mmCIF file of C-alpha atoms in Angstrom:
data_model
loop_
_atom_site.group_PDB
_atom_site.id
_atom_site.type_symbol
_atom_site.label_atom_id
_atom_site.label_comp_id
_atom_site.label_asym_id
_atom_site.label_seq_id
_atom_site.Cartn_x
_atom_site.Cartn_y
_atom_site.Cartn_z
ATOM 1 C CA MET M 24 -0.096 -0.036 -0.111
ATOM 2 C CA LYS M 25 1.224 3.802 -1.057
ATOM 3 C CA ASP M 26 2.019 6.114 1.744
ATOM 4 C CA ARG M 27 -1.160 7.374 3.231
ATOM 5 C CA THR M 28 -0.148 10.963 3.478
ATOM 6 C CA ALA M 29 0.122 13.569 0.473
ATOM 7 C CA LYS M 30 1.391 17.806 0.249
ATOM 8 C CA CYS M 31 -1.985 19.796 0.067
ATOM 9 C CA PRO M 32 -1.305 21.598 -3.335
ATOM 10 C CA ARG M 33 -2.749 24.846 -2.345
ATOM 11 C CA CYS M 34 -0.807 25.093 1.979
ATOM 12 C CA GLY M 35 1.622 22.602 1.489
ATOM 13 C CA LYS M 36 0.770 20.535 4.852
ATOM 14 C CA GLU M 37 0.771 16.654 5.188
ATOM 15 C CA ILE M 38 -2.649 15.104 4.723
ATOM 16 C CA PHE M 39 -4.428 12.204 4.093
ATOM 17 C CA ARG M 40 -3.658 11.544 0.507
ATOM 18 C CA TYR M 41 -7.882 10.460 0.052
ATOM 19 C CA ALA M 42 -8.792 13.758 1.240
ATOM 20 C CA GLN M 43 -10.949 15.930 -0.889
ATOM 21 C CA ILE M 44 -11.087 18.845 1.277
ATOM 22 C CA CYS M 45 -7.718 19.922 3.108
ATOM 23 C CA PRO M 46 -8.392 20.502 6.765
ATOM 24 C CA TYR M 47 -6.302 23.344 7.268
ATOM 25 C CA CYS M 48 -7.102 25.895 4.684
ATOM 26 C CA LYS M 49 -10.350 24.002 3.446
ATOM 27 C CA SER M 50 -9.150 24.090 0.096
ATOM 28 C CA GLU M 51 -10.460 21.389 -2.722
ATOM 29 C CA THR M 52 -7.510 19.030 -3.163
ATOM 30 C CA LYS M 53 -8.421 16.943 -6.084
ATOM 31 C CA PHE M 54 -7.004 13.901 -4.863
ATOM 32 C CA VAL M 55 -8.156 10.252 -6.304
ATOM 33 C CA SER M 56 -10.793 9.436 -3.703
ATOM 34 C CA ILE M 57 -9.979 6.080 -1.757
ATOM 35 C CA ASP M 58 -13.625 4.966 -3.498
ATOM 36 C CA ASP M 59 -12.076 5.312 -7.415
ATOM 37 C CA GLU M 60 -8.672 3.863 -6.001
ATOM 38 C CA MET M 61 -10.156 0.751 -4.691
ATOM 39 C CA SER M 62 -12.574 0.144 -7.422
ATOM 40 C CA GLN M 63 -9.198 0.210 -9.627
ATOM 41 C CA SER M 64 -7.405 -1.822 -7.430
ATOM 42 C CA ARG M 65 -10.211 -4.561 -7.050
ATOM 43 C CA VAL M 66 -10.317 -4.534 -10.970
ATOM 44 C CA GLU M 67 -6.677 -4.904 -10.904
ATOM 45 C CA GLU M 68 -7.100 -8.347 -8.278
ATOM 46 C CA LYS M 69 -9.818 -9.660 -10.010
ATOM 47 C CA ILE M 70 -7.810 -9.926 -13.459
ATOM 48 C CA LYS M 71 -4.418 -11.245 -11.236
ATOM 49 C CA VAL M 72 -6.594 -14.060 -10.023
ATOM 50 C CA VAL M 73 -8.362 -15.230 -13.038
ATOM 51 C CA GLN M 74 -4.754 -15.037 -14.344
ATOM 52 C CA GLU M 75 -3.010 -17.143 -11.897
ATOM 53 C CA ASP M 76 -6.282 -19.696 -11.815
ATOM 54 C CA THR M 77 -7.060 -20.083 -15.636
ATOM 55 C CA PRO M 78 -4.399 -20.976 -18.356
ATOM 56 C CA ALA M 79 -3.429 -18.045 -20.640
ATOM 57 C CA SER M 80 -4.287 -20.222 -23.636
ATOM 58 C CA SER M 81 -8.080 -20.886 -22.674
ATOM 59 C CA ASP M 82 -9.622 -17.508 -22.802
ATOM 60 C CA SER M 83 -13.780 -18.673 -22.175
ATOM 61 C CA LEU M 84 -12.653 -20.504 -19.005
ATOM 62 C CA SER M 85 -11.233 -17.037 -17.367
ATOM 63 C CA GLU M 86 -14.141 -15.209 -18.598
ATOM 64 C CA GLU M 87 -16.595 -17.336 -16.821
ATOM 65 C CA GLN M 88 -16.265 -18.268 -12.884
ATOM 66 C CA SER M 89 -17.819 -20.043 -10.560
ATOM 67 C CA PRO M 90 -20.809 -18.693 -7.924
ATOM 68 C CA GLN M 91 -18.930 -19.723 -5.036
ATOM 69 C CA SER M 92 -15.564 -18.067 -6.155
ATOM 70 C CA THR M 93 -17.325 -15.190 -7.054
ATOM 71 C CA MET M 94 -18.792 -14.407 -3.342
ATOM 72 C CA VAL M 95 -15.895 -15.340 -1.937
ATOM 73 C CA GLN M 96 -14.048 -12.634 -3.588
ATOM 74 C CA ASN M 97 -17.101 -10.211 -3.150
ATOM 75 C CA LYS M 98 -16.256 -11.270 1.195
ATOM 76 C CA LYS M 99 -13.030 -10.445 0.719
ATOM 77 C CA ASP M 100 -13.273 -7.155 -1.329
ATOM 78 C CA LYS M 101 -15.679 -6.017 1.618
ATOM 79 C CA LYS M 102 -13.422 -6.617 4.154
ATOM 80 C CA GLN M 103 -10.377 -4.702 2.535
ATOM 81 C CA HIS M 104 -12.913 -2.070 1.698
ATOM 82 C CA GLN M 105 -14.029 -1.794 5.345
ATOM 83 C CA GLY M 106 -10.648 -1.979 6.137
ATOM 84 C CA ARG M 107 -9.616 1.056 3.704
ATOM 85 C CA MET M 108 -12.634 2.873 5.737
ATOM 86 C CA LYS M 109 -11.790 2.453 9.205
ATOM 87 C CA LYS M 110 -8.377 3.528 8.024
ATOM 88 C CA TYR M 111 -10.080 6.658 6.036
ATOM 89 C CA VAL M 112 -12.021 7.606 9.297
ATOM 90 C CA ASN M 113 -8.995 6.795 12.279
ATOM 91 C CA HIS M 114 -6.916 9.484 9.949
ATOM 92 C CA LEU M 115 -9.382 12.185 9.312
ATOM 93 C CA LYS M 116 -10.011 11.740 13.297
ATOM 94 C CA GLU M 117 -6.341 12.522 13.979
ATOM 95 C CA ASP M 118 -6.445 15.281 11.545
ATOM 96 C CA ALA M 119 -9.321 16.834 13.412
ATOM 97 C CA GLU M 120 -7.840 16.396 16.532
ATOM 98 C CA LYS M 121 -4.493 18.491 15.433
ATOM 99 C CA VAL M 122 -6.218 21.238 13.928
ATOM 100 C CA HIS M 123 -8.434 21.360 17.478
ATOM 101 C CA GLU M 124 -5.173 21.386 19.415
ATOM 102 C CA LYS M 125 -3.707 24.058 17.308
ATOM 103 C CA TYR M 126 -6.777 26.436 17.317
ATOM 104 C CA ASP M 127 -7.001 25.991 20.903
ATOM 105 C CA GLU M 128 -3.655 26.409 21.776
ATOM 106 C CA LYS M 129 -4.064 29.817 19.455
ATOM 107 C CA ILE M 130 -7.294 30.759 20.728
ATOM 108 C CA GLY M 131 -5.598 29.923 24.712
ATOM 109 C CA ARG M 132 -2.632 32.284 24.150
ATOM 110 C CA ARG M 133 -5.027 35.309 23.237
ATOM 111 C CA PHE M 134 -7.165 34.545 25.974
ATOM 112 C CA SER M 135 -4.240 34.112 28.255
ATOM 113 C CA LYS M 136 -2.977 37.727 26.927
ATOM 114 C CA SER M 137 -5.966 39.485 27.321
ATOM 115 C CA THR M 138 -6.798 38.059 30.651
ATOM 116 C CA VAL M 139 -3.466 39.627 31.690
ATOM 117 C CA LEU M 140 -4.353 42.877 30.271
ATOM 118 C CA ILE M 141 -7.673 42.970 31.981
ATOM 119 C CA SER M 142 -6.283 41.997 35.088
ATOM 120 C CA SER M 143 -3.494 44.649 35.036
ATOM 121 C CA ILE M 144 -6.345 47.413 33.960
ATOM 122 C CA ILE M 145 -8.312 46.347 37.422
ATOM 123 C CA ILE M 146 -4.793 46.557 39.576
ATOM 124 C CA LEU M 147 -4.448 49.952 38.472
ATOM 125 C CA LEU M 148 -7.887 51.152 38.590
ATOM 126 C CA SER M 149 -7.916 49.744 42.252
ATOM 127 C CA LEU M 150 -5.114 51.743 43.060
ATOM 128 C CA ILE M 151 -6.488 54.436 41.960
ATOM 129 C CA VAL M 152 -9.445 54.653 43.584
ATOM 130 C CA LEU M 153 -7.277 53.178 46.695
ATOM 131 C CA GLY M 154 -5.080 56.204 46.580
ATOM 132 C CA LEU M 155 -7.564 58.361 46.202
ATOM 133 C CA TYR M 156 -9.377 57.183 49.206
ATOM 134 C CA ILE M 157 -6.081 57.481 51.182
ATOM 135 C CA ALA M 158 -5.855 61.165 50.031
ATOM 136 C CA VAL M 159 -9.352 62.109 51.139
ATOM 137 C CA GLN M 160 -9.120 60.313 54.897
ATOM 138 C CA MET M 161 -5.898 62.259 54.777
ATOM 139 C CA MET M 162 -7.532 65.581 53.867
ATOM 140 C CA GLN M 163 -10.359 65.104 56.709
ATOM 141 C CA HIS M 164 -7.837 64.488 59.637
ATOM 142 C CA GLU M 165 -5.801 67.571 57.810
ATOM 143 C CA THR M 166 -2.053 65.878 57.816
ATOM 144 C CA PHE M 167 -1.336 67.461 54.803
ATOM 145 C CA GLY M 168 0.643 70.879 55.840
ATOM 146 C CA GLN M 169 0.816 69.565 59.435
ATOM 147 C CA ASP M 170 4.047 67.922 60.000
ATOM 148 C CA THR M 171 3.396 65.547 62.462
ATOM 149 C CA THR M 172 6.849 63.857 63.012
ATOM 150 C CA ILE M 173 8.613 63.480 66.219
ATOM 151 C CA ASP M 174 10.601 65.506 66.901
ATOM 152 C CA ARG M 175 13.493 64.522 69.817
ATOM 153 C CA THR M 176 14.883 67.673 70.610
ATOM 154 C CA MET M 177 11.037 68.797 71.322
ATOM 155 C CA LYS M 178 9.862 65.643 73.010
ATOM 156 C CA LEU M 179 13.203 66.065 75.018
ATOM 157 C CA ARG M 180 12.035 69.587 76.852
ATOM 158 C CA ILE M 181 8.453 68.741 76.791
ATOM 159 C CA ASP M 182 9.036 65.849 79.109
ATOM 160 C CA SER M 183 11.232 68.003 81.251
ATOM 161 C CA VAL M 184 9.024 70.411 82.080
ATOM 162 C CA GLU M 185 6.294 67.492 82.303
ATOM 163 C CA ASN M 186 8.967 66.069 85.074
ATOM 164 C CA LEU M 187 8.653 69.730 87.041
ATOM 165 C CA VAL M 188 5.426 69.849 86.982
ATOM 166 C CA LEU M 189 3.402 69.445 90.482
ATOM 167 C CA LYS M 190 1.811 66.571 91.248
ATOM 168 C CA ASP M 191 -2.051 67.576 91.854
ATOM 169 C CA SER M 192 -1.530 69.347 88.324
ATOM 170 C CA LYS M 193 -3.037 67.586 85.464
ATOM 171 C CA ILE M 194 -1.654 67.003 81.928
ATOM 172 C CA LEU M 195 -4.064 67.814 79.531
ATOM 173 C CA ALA M 196 -2.033 66.947 75.822
ATOM 174 C CA LYS M 197 1.372 66.642 74.997
ATOM 175 C CA PHE M 198 2.043 67.290 71.119
ATOM 176 C CA PRO M 199 6.001 66.653 70.428
ATOM 177 C CA ASP M 200 5.575 66.983 66.822
ATOM 178 C CA ARG M 201 7.358 69.466 64.810
ATOM 179 C CA LYS M 202 4.262 71.496 64.264
ATOM 180 C CA ARG M 203 2.316 72.281 67.613
ATOM 181 C CA HIS M 204 5.402 70.954 69.918
ATOM 182 C CA CYS M 205 4.207 71.846 73.066
ATOM 183 C CA LEU M 206 2.534 70.943 76.561
ATOM 184 C CA LEU M 207 -0.923 71.773 78.281
ATOM 185 C CA TYR M 208 -1.476 71.446 81.482
ATOM 186 C CA LEU M 209 -4.004 72.437 84.325
ATOM 187 C CA GLN M 210 -2.194 74.076 87.312
ATOM 188 C CA ASN M 211 -4.319 75.998 90.253
ATOM 189 C CA ASN M 212 -7.466 76.064 88.283
ATOM 190 C CA GLU M 213 -5.601 77.748 85.442
ATOM 191 C CA LEU M 214 -4.586 76.988 81.570
ATOM 192 C CA HIS M 215 -0.711 76.582 81.317
ATOM 193 C CA TYR M 216 0.954 76.226 77.889
ATOM 194 C CA PHE M 217 4.707 75.689 77.269
ATOM 195 C CA ASN M 218 6.231 76.100 73.753
ATOM 196 C CA GLY M 219 9.022 73.503 72.927
ATOM 197 C CA ALA M 220 10.497 75.977 70.516
ATOM 198 C CA SER M 221 10.656 78.730 72.341
ATOM 199 C CA ARG M 222 10.909 77.013 75.611
ATOM 200 C CA VAL M 223 8.378 79.420 77.406
ATOM 201 C CA ASP M 224 5.782 78.281 79.680
ATOM 202 C CA SER M 225 2.687 80.923 79.945
ATOM 203 C CA THR M 226 -0.164 81.102 81.308
ATOM 204 C CA LEU M 227 -3.591 81.292 78.896
ATOM 205 C CA HIS M 228 -6.174 83.866 79.970
ATOM 206 C CA LEU M 229 -9.486 82.827 78.392
ATOM 207 C CA PRO M 230 -11.171 86.273 78.617
ATOM 208 C CA GLU M 231 -7.668 87.610 76.731
ATOM 209 C CA LEU M 232 -8.271 85.153 73.946
ATOM 210 C CA ASN M 233 -12.376 85.703 73.648
ATOM 211 C CA SER M 234 -14.259 88.702 75.239
ATOM 212 C CA GLN M 235 -17.161 86.783 75.580
ATOM 213 C CA ALA M 236 -15.592 84.018 78.345
ATOM 214 C CA VAL M 237 -16.404 85.273 81.577
ATOM 215 C CA VAL M 238 -14.159 82.985 84.612
ATOM 216 C CA ASP M 239 -14.819 83.357 88.243
ATOM 217 C CA SER M 240 -10.968 83.811 89.816
ATOM 218 C CA GLU M 241 -12.421 81.863 92.405
ATOM 219 C CA GLY M 242 -13.378 78.405 90.902
ATOM 220 C CA GLY M 243 -11.450 79.431 87.493
ATOM 221 C CA ILE M 244 -11.392 76.393 85.244
ATOM 222 C CA LEU M 245 -12.720 73.494 87.054
ATOM 223 C CA ASP M 246 -11.841 70.643 84.232
ATOM 224 C CA ALA M 247 -10.821 70.537 80.975
ATOM 225 C CA TYR M 248 -10.553 67.219 77.936
ATOM 226 C CA LEU M 249 -9.060 66.675 75.165
ATOM 227 C CA SER M 250 -11.119 65.962 72.052
ATOM 228 C CA THR M 251 -10.727 62.492 70.324
ATOM 229 C CA ASN M 252 -9.566 63.837 66.925
ATOM 230 C CA GLU M 253 -7.061 65.489 69.529
ATOM 231 C CA GLN M 254 -7.343 68.906 67.498
ATOM 232 C CA TYR M 255 -9.396 70.997 70.635
ATOM 233 C CA LEU M 256 -9.339 71.084 74.479
ATOM 234 C CA VAL M 257 -12.849 71.436 75.967
ATOM 235 C CA MET M 258 -13.610 72.850 79.442
ATOM 236 C CA ILE M 259 -16.279 73.519 82.273
ATOM 237 C CA VAL M 260 -15.464 77.058 83.731
ATOM 238 C CA SER M 261 -16.749 78.383 86.519
ATOM 239 C CA ARG M 262 -18.420 81.719 86.115
ATOM 240 C CA LYS M 263 -20.367 82.880 88.827
ATOM 241 C CA PRO M 264 -18.738 82.356 92.442
ATOM 242 C CA GLY M 265 -19.285 79.075 94.079
ATOM 243 C CA ASN M 266 -19.924 77.708 90.717
ATOM 244 C CA THR M 267 -23.882 78.756 90.389
ATOM 245 C CA GLU M 268 -23.269 78.549 86.839
ATOM 246 C CA CYS M 269 -20.237 77.092 84.722
ATOM 247 C CA GLY M 270 -19.318 77.543 80.934
ATOM 248 C CA LEU M 271 -18.251 75.181 78.278
ATOM 249 C CA TYR M 272 -15.644 76.581 76.136
ATOM 250 C CA ARG M 273 -13.249 74.904 73.519
ATOM 251 C CA LEU M 274 -10.007 75.983 72.330
ATOM 252 C CA ASP M 275 -8.227 74.868 69.648
ATOM 253 C CA ILE M 276 -4.991 74.121 70.121
ATOM 254 C CA ALA M 277 -3.618 74.802 67.036
ATOM 255 C CA THR M 278 -4.591 78.156 66.271
ATOM 256 C CA ARG M 279 -5.348 79.043 70.351
ATOM 257 C CA GLN M 280 -8.887 80.001 69.195
ATOM 258 C CA LEU M 281 -11.642 80.180 71.762
ATOM 259 C CA ASP M 282 -15.308 79.230 71.517
ATOM 260 C CA VAL M 283 -17.824 79.717 74.294
ATOM 261 C CA ILE M 284 -20.489 76.881 73.437
ATOM 262 C CA ASP M 285 -22.970 77.078 75.780
ATOM 263 C CA GLN M 286 -23.503 77.887 79.901
ATOM 264 C CA GLY M 287 -25.691 76.634 82.357
ATOM 265 C CA GLU M 288 -24.749 73.387 84.558
ATOM 266 C CA VAL M 289 -22.648 71.423 82.897
ATOM 267 C CA VAL M 290 -22.167 67.874 83.418
ATOM 268 C CA ARG M 291 -19.048 65.514 82.249
ATOM 269 C CA GLU M 292 -21.218 62.317 80.325
ATOM 270 C CA LYS M 293 -18.859 59.378 79.178
ATOM 271 C CA ASP M 294 -19.413 60.319 75.234
ATOM 272 C CA GLY M 295 -19.801 64.288 75.585
ATOM 273 C CA PHE M 296 -21.112 66.982 77.681
ATOM 274 C CA LYS M 297 -25.023 68.055 78.982
ATOM 275 C CA VAL M 298 -25.704 71.345 79.426
ATOM 276 C CA THR M 299 -28.720 72.172 81.399
ATOM 277 C CA SER M 300 -30.577 75.709 82.079
ATOM 278 C CA GLY M 301 -33.913 76.504 83.242
ATOM 279 C CA ARG M 302 -36.375 74.203 80.706
ATOM 280 C CA ARG M 303 -33.594 73.525 78.333
ATOM 281 C CA THR M 304 -30.791 71.144 77.846
ATOM 282 C CA ALA M 305 -28.663 70.962 75.468
ATOM 283 C CA ILE M 306 -26.183 67.753 74.551
ATOM 284 C CA TYR M 307 -22.599 68.123 72.862
ATOM 285 C CA ASP M 308 -20.526 65.319 71.644
ATOM 286 C CA SER M 309 -16.503 65.174 73.034
ATOM 287 C CA THR M 310 -15.667 67.993 69.712
ATOM 288 C CA GLY M 311 -18.088 70.481 71.955
ATOM 289 C CA ASP M 312 -19.784 70.146 68.798
ATOM 290 C CA LYS M 313 -23.935 70.086 69.307
ATOM 291 C CA ILE M 314 -25.982 66.578 69.195
ATOM 292 C CA SER M 315 -29.346 67.634 70.114
ATOM 293 C CA GLY M 316 -31.319 70.998 72.023
ATOM 294 C CA MET M 317 -30.640 74.040 72.176
ATOM 295 C CA THR M 318 -27.562 76.388 73.032
ATOM 296 C CA GLY M 319 -28.634 79.348 75.296
ATOM 297 C CA LYS M 320 -27.605 81.934 72.883
ATOM 298 C CA GLU M 321 -30.576 80.242 70.655
ATOM 299 C CA MET M 322 -32.377 80.725 73.746
ATOM 300 C CA ASP M 323 -31.988 83.412 73.851
ATOM 301 C CA ASP M 324 -32.566 84.127 70.710
ATOM 302 C CA PHE M 325 -35.790 82.213 70.830
ATOM 303 C CA GLU M 326 -37.247 83.935 73.527
ATOM 304 C CA ALA M 327 -36.588 87.355 72.487
ATOM 305 C CA LYS M 328 -38.099 86.397 69.486
ATOM 306 C CA MET M 329 -41.008 85.170 71.112
ATOM 307 C CA ALA M 330 -41.286 88.554 73.537
ATOM 308 C CA ALA M 331 -40.873 90.503 70.395
ATOM 309 C CA ASP M 332 -43.821 88.548 68.601
ATOM 310 C CA ALA M 333 -45.797 89.322 71.633
ATOM 311 C CA ALA M 334 -44.998 92.855 71.834
ATOM 312 C CA ALA M 335 -46.142 92.837 67.901
ATOM 313 C CA LYS M 336 -49.384 91.535 68.922
ATOM 314 C CA ALA M 337 -50.478 93.190 71.728
ATOM 315 C CA GLU M 338 -49.889 96.505 69.563
ATOM 316 C CA LYS M 339 -51.432 95.289 67.032
ATOM 317 C CA GLU M 340 -54.902 94.646 69.208
ATOM 318 C CA LYS M 341 -54.147 97.829 70.603
ATOM 319 C CA ALA M 342 -54.247 99.303 66.945
ATOM 320 C CA GLU M 343 -57.259 97.852 65.996
ATOM 321 C CA LYS M 344 -59.144 98.280 69.081
ATOM 322 C CA LYS M 345 -58.203 102.565 68.568
ATOM 323 C CA SER M 346 -59.019 102.980 65.270
ATOM 324 C CA GLY M 347 -62.669 100.639 66.383
ATOM 325 C CA ASP M 348 -63.532 103.473 68.632
ATOM 326 C CA GLU M 349 -63.026 106.342 66.430
ATOM 327 C CA LYS M 350 -65.148 104.437 63.442
ATOM 328 C CA LYS M 351 -67.725 104.722 66.635
ATOM 329 C CA ASP M 352 -67.308 108.393 67.226
ATOM 330 C CA GLU M 353 -67.467 109.048 63.405
ATOM 331 C CA SER M 354 -70.479 107.634 62.926
ATOM 332 C CA LYS M 355 -72.227 109.503 66.313
ATOM 333 C CA THR M 356 -70.717 112.818 64.821
ATOM 334 C CA GLU M 357 -72.126 111.902 61.566
ATOM 335 C CA LYS M 358 -75.877 111.549 62.709
ATOM 336 C CA GLU M 359 -75.946 114.857 65.341
ATOM 337 C CA PRO M 360 -75.833 117.355 62.719
ATOM 338 C CA GLU M 361 -78.613 116.275 60.999
ATOM 339 C CA ARG M 362 -81.199 116.786 64.108
ATOM 340 C CA GLU M 363 -79.529 119.898 64.549
ATOM 341 C CA LYS M 364 -81.160 121.138 61.066
ATOM 342 C CA ALA M 365 -84.296 119.708 61.940
ATOM 343 C CA THR M 366 -84.730 121.999 65.641
ATOM 344 C CA GLU M 367 -83.312 124.963 64.002
ATOM 345 C CA GLN M 368 -86.019 125.325 61.241
ATOM 346 C CA VAL M 369 -88.640 125.549 64.160
ATOM 347 C CA SER M 370 -88.418 127.989 66.585
ATOM 348 C CA LYS M 371 -88.807 128.032 70.102
ATOM 349 C CA GLY M 372 -92.786 130.282 70.214
ATOM 350 C CA THR M 373 -93.971 128.742 66.900
ATOM 351 C CA ASP M 374 -96.730 125.856 67.926
ATOM 352 C CA VAL M 375 -95.728 123.368 65.310
ATOM 353 C CA VAL M 376 -99.769 122.094 65.534
ATOM 354 C CA THR M 377 -101.854 122.776 62.330
ATOM 355 C CA LYS M 378 -104.765 125.174 62.352
ATOM 356 C CA PRO M 379 -107.462 125.382 60.394
ATOM 357 C CA VAL M 380 -107.536 127.705 57.419
ATOM 358 C CA GLU M 381 -110.228 130.452 57.243
ATOM 359 C CA PRO M 382 -111.844 131.383 54.120
ATOM 360 C CA VAL M 383 -110.972 134.581 52.237
ATOM 361 C CA VAL M 384 -114.391 137.286 52.483
ATOM 362 C CA PRO M 385 -114.361 140.098 50.250
ATOM 363 C CA GLU M 386 -114.593 143.931 51.878
ATOM 364 C CA LYS M 387 -117.230 145.005 50.271
ATOM 365 C CA ILE M 388 -119.806 143.661 47.079
ATOM 366 C CA GLU M 389 -121.246 146.520 45.098
ATOM 367 C CA ILE M 390 -124.122 145.851 42.672
ATOM 368 C CA LYS M 391 -125.108 148.060 40.109
ATOM 369 C CA VAL M 392 -128.959 148.327 39.352
ATOM 370 C CA LYS M 393 -130.061 149.300 35.320
#
């Protein structure tokens, strides 16, 4: 049997020699089909068998064969045909598998490249989003422009002053960084501020920082707390002798700006402060921001507005009443002149009773006789 492979006339790849269409380039090969070759080989075999079985001289016997030999030959041809078809089908399967493998390999390479590209894009976008989130968080905490790096020199200076502070004093805040570099502590109900850069320890007087801040000289600053964001110092201050009235003040540590938040009875709670004054109660968080209720200023403004509204209402009612009385007086004055006119027409000595009218009698009648 000849070699079972042949080259495609178009793409030049090795394919099955009986394939009518190339499995690679899908072009027509114009090869001899297996059926044509089988029929030709079968004819050749028959001629060969006849020539071997019969002598060369007897032509009549070579043409005529027995039915039994014909049946045997047909079975043999059938088996050979089935064997060739089986080989042809197997070869087609192998070619199809090779084509599929090459196709899958090519698609796999493309898919792997696209997967790597998509994955890299997703990672890049994730890094960008993460960077934006970190930037927003840093901006919210105001870490840009504020160097919070600990300066060892500042730390040593602040620690030395902290060791010299009296035992009955209260350390409120310590910032050994390069931006604030200060120590805040409460001593004898006064707020002390030590500047690590200038090495100056000074007392902060609240009325000097804010003219609206009132501090009782005897009570002073009762207590102070550092806010959770370490930006403010919230203080409870005595405003009147005997701590009968307190104030809730807030100091910005970086700018030393003092805000008067509220006044009244101040109570420190777990997560903030509660201020009670009269019929109102206001709740504040640890940074001094209002959570609920009305502040003293809001209450004063509200009461002033209510008083102004009541005064305006009373004035309006008074004006309406006055205008109503004036209208009544005007109606009375309009009716009285008519009566006076009626009395003016009749004099005082005149009898208003009507008398019968006497007929007019001529004085003298002359009768002339002719």
